[in-house]
Amino acid sequence: MLRVAVLISGAGSNLQALLEATADPAFPAQVVVVGADRQAAGLAHADHFGIPSFVVPWRGAAEREAWGEQLQQQLERWQPDLVVLSGLMKLLPAAVVEAWSPRIVNTHPAYLPEFPGAHGVRDALAAGAARTGASVIVVDSGVDSGPILAQERVPVLPEDDEHTLHERIKPVERRLLIDVVRRIAVGELDLTAASAP
Ligand code: GRF
């Protein structure tokens, strides 16, 4: 059974979808802990599903390394086989990425390498894109630059604003994320091979 740690910063709708999927005993993975950089609303999903959680409060970029060390201590306690960033709105310190990559994946609401970074949805709208997408990637030392494990196009509608477009992207993200976790759990997806130079 693949042990998964999920890190969030926000509402955790992708986390909720993963918790619902892993609640099925036939699903080959389990979420063992949920972590956040703040008292994120999404932590309520962990409570609802009886999953332990922790918060390592972000105290500014000047303390990124210390924050990363505390995060690493928490993750090591739970010995996950896979770390999933699902709406964690912080760049992980290099030491944390190096400790976990390639067993650390991220969901992104754009068709990478298009529109990387913290505002992928907003950037797609600003660019006048007719379509964008959702991606699941391996986290590497860059910003949304790791190997792509899954991605799918999502149309942009003329009347879209950032919220309506993001809400159309998220269900696609959730489906891709759950399928990637399942494929990793059953050995269909080899993260080391996916990350090979
Ligand atoms: C997701 O679209 C994720 O890819 C992005 O932020 C959003 C988080 O949404 N980084 P939620 O917190 O899972 O609802």
XYZ file of C-alpha atoms and ligand atoms in Angstrom:
211
model
C 0.000 0.000 0.000
C 1.647 3.257 -1.123
C 1.996 5.725 1.746
C 1.214 9.282 0.598
C 1.824 12.604 2.337
C -0.117 15.580 0.915
C 0.954 19.211 1.382
C -1.555 22.044 0.935
C -2.002 25.762 1.523
C -5.636 26.321 0.584
C -9.106 24.834 0.257
C -7.751 21.375 -0.490
C -10.357 20.340 -3.057
C -7.715 18.217 -4.806
C -6.786 16.726 -1.412
C -10.451 15.964 -0.775
C -10.710 14.102 -4.065
C -7.605 12.066 -3.213
C -8.958 11.279 0.260
C -12.231 10.107 -1.289
C -10.353 7.888 -3.726
C -8.089 6.405 -1.048
C -11.067 5.747 1.234
C -11.834 2.870 -1.144
C -9.952 -0.122 0.314
C -9.347 -1.350 -3.237
C -7.336 1.796 -4.037
C -3.637 0.896 -3.774
C -2.547 3.988 -1.822
C -3.353 5.643 1.481
C -2.887 9.200 2.676
C -0.933 8.890 5.929
C -0.594 12.584 6.748
C -1.614 16.028 5.494
C 0.686 18.989 6.038
C 0.204 22.704 5.519
C 2.198 25.928 5.731
C -0.722 27.658 7.486
C -4.058 26.860 9.118
C -5.406 25.967 5.676
C -9.123 25.329 5.265
C -8.233 22.062 3.555
C -6.992 20.600 6.864
C -10.667 20.050 7.686
C -10.720 17.334 5.006
C -7.959 15.476 6.854
C -9.927 15.742 10.099
C -13.091 14.513 8.363
C -11.293 11.441 7.059
C -9.448 10.865 10.359
C -6.042 11.523 8.796
C -3.302 13.071 10.987
C -2.169 16.543 9.984
C 0.491 19.083 10.874
C 1.164 22.756 10.257
C 4.626 24.226 9.781
C 3.820 27.953 9.767
C 5.532 29.943 7.014
C 7.395 32.884 8.507
C 8.675 34.574 5.388
C 11.264 33.870 2.723
C 14.092 34.845 5.080
C 13.291 31.719 7.091
C 12.690 29.398 4.129
C 15.544 27.056 5.055
C 14.438 26.745 8.706
C 10.874 26.186 7.510
C 12.110 23.493 5.168
C 13.999 21.738 7.983
C 10.860 21.655 10.142
C 8.836 20.391 7.193
C 11.435 17.696 6.538
C 11.308 16.552 10.183
C 7.528 16.200 9.950
C 7.669 14.301 6.677
C 10.338 11.925 7.949
C 8.121 11.030 10.912
C 5.498 9.619 8.566
C 7.817 7.833 6.151
C 5.712 8.460 3.036
C 6.574 6.662 -0.188
C 5.272 9.662 -2.129
C 4.829 13.352 -1.340
C 2.029 15.145 -3.205
C 1.989 18.943 -3.414
C -1.615 19.856 -4.006
C -2.053 23.569 -3.742
C 1.054 24.160 -1.637
C 1.761 27.764 -2.540
C 5.377 27.763 -1.427
C 8.565 26.831 -3.259
C 10.257 24.028 -1.340
C 13.860 24.610 -0.294
C 16.367 22.659 -2.401
C 17.224 20.421 0.579
C 13.616 19.200 0.791
C 13.337 18.606 -2.957
C 16.654 16.718 -2.961
C 15.509 14.579 -0.025
C 12.347 13.449 -1.837
C 12.693 13.864 -5.604
C 11.604 12.029 -7.672
C 9.098 10.678 -5.101
C 7.441 14.096 -4.949
C 4.824 15.283 -7.440
C 2.875 18.488 -7.943
C -0.402 19.410 -9.579
C -0.461 22.572 -11.660
C -3.483 24.292 -13.262
C -1.908 24.818 -16.691
C -0.581 22.772 -19.631
C 3.127 22.870 -18.669
C 5.530 24.092 -19.812
C 2.923 26.792 -20.555
C 2.216 29.213 -17.686
C 4.371 27.893 -14.819
C 4.422 29.559 -11.416
C 1.931 30.712 -8.845
C -0.577 32.295 -11.267
C -0.925 29.791 -14.090
C -4.659 30.348 -14.484
C -4.412 34.137 -14.405
C -1.485 34.070 -16.858
C -3.380 31.922 -19.353
C -6.282 34.374 -19.306
C -3.954 37.358 -19.627
C -2.288 35.717 -22.623
C -5.655 35.308 -24.313
C -5.138 31.547 -24.556
C -7.993 29.667 -26.224
C -7.102 26.614 -24.196
C -4.982 25.814 -21.188
C -4.872 22.622 -19.140
C -3.841 20.711 -16.050
C -0.565 18.934 -15.378
C 0.952 16.548 -12.850
C 4.736 16.702 -12.728
C 7.691 15.466 -10.737
C 8.977 18.267 -8.509
C 12.557 19.152 -9.342
C 14.770 22.068 -8.355
C 13.023 24.424 -10.781
C 9.594 26.067 -10.771
C 7.070 23.659 -12.338
C 9.890 22.421 -14.583
C 10.033 18.728 -13.686
C 9.127 15.769 -15.909
C 5.468 15.726 -16.909
C 3.644 12.625 -15.675
C 0.175 13.506 -16.971
C -1.542 16.489 -18.549
C -4.770 17.323 -20.351
C -6.114 20.322 -22.221
C -8.944 22.448 -20.776
C -10.789 24.992 -22.952
C -10.915 28.674 -22.047
C -14.361 30.188 -22.603
C -14.848 33.831 -23.640
C -16.749 34.638 -20.474
C -14.172 33.021 -18.183
C -12.609 34.825 -15.287
C -9.830 33.358 -13.110
C -12.316 31.633 -10.796
C -14.521 30.029 -13.458
C -11.519 28.830 -15.435
C -9.768 27.456 -12.334
C -12.934 25.628 -11.285
C -13.091 24.022 -14.732
C -9.415 22.994 -14.472
C -9.559 21.519 -10.952
C -11.747 18.479 -11.751
C -9.266 17.591 -14.502
C -6.369 18.041 -12.061
C -8.062 15.775 -9.549
C -8.671 13.024 -12.076
C -5.084 13.208 -13.352
C -3.646 13.261 -9.821
C -5.662 10.276 -8.617
C -4.695 8.294 -11.713
C -0.995 9.188 -11.335
C -1.015 8.112 -7.658
C -2.746 4.855 -8.613
C -0.274 4.175 -11.423
C 2.698 4.853 -9.127
C 1.184 2.593 -6.454
C 0.791 -0.365 -8.832
C 4.160 0.155 -10.470
C 2.816 1.297 -13.842
C 4.610 4.625 -13.437
C 8.290 4.579 -12.454
C 9.220 8.008 -11.130
C 12.920 7.280 -11.332
C 12.621 6.377 -15.009
C 10.416 9.416 -15.630
C 13.107 11.612 -14.090
C 16.054 10.002 -15.816
C 18.138 12.580 -17.720
C -4.899 23.756 -7.547
O -5.365 24.154 -8.825
C -3.417 23.554 -7.593
O -2.932 22.992 -8.786
C -2.936 24.970 -7.459
O -3.768 25.547 -6.487
C -5.027 24.883 -6.545
C -5.315 24.354 -5.175
O -6.673 24.116 -5.105
N -1.533 25.013 -7.054
P -7.234 23.303 -3.832
O -6.581 23.920 -2.609
O -6.837 21.857 -4.025
O -8.712 23.502 -3.908
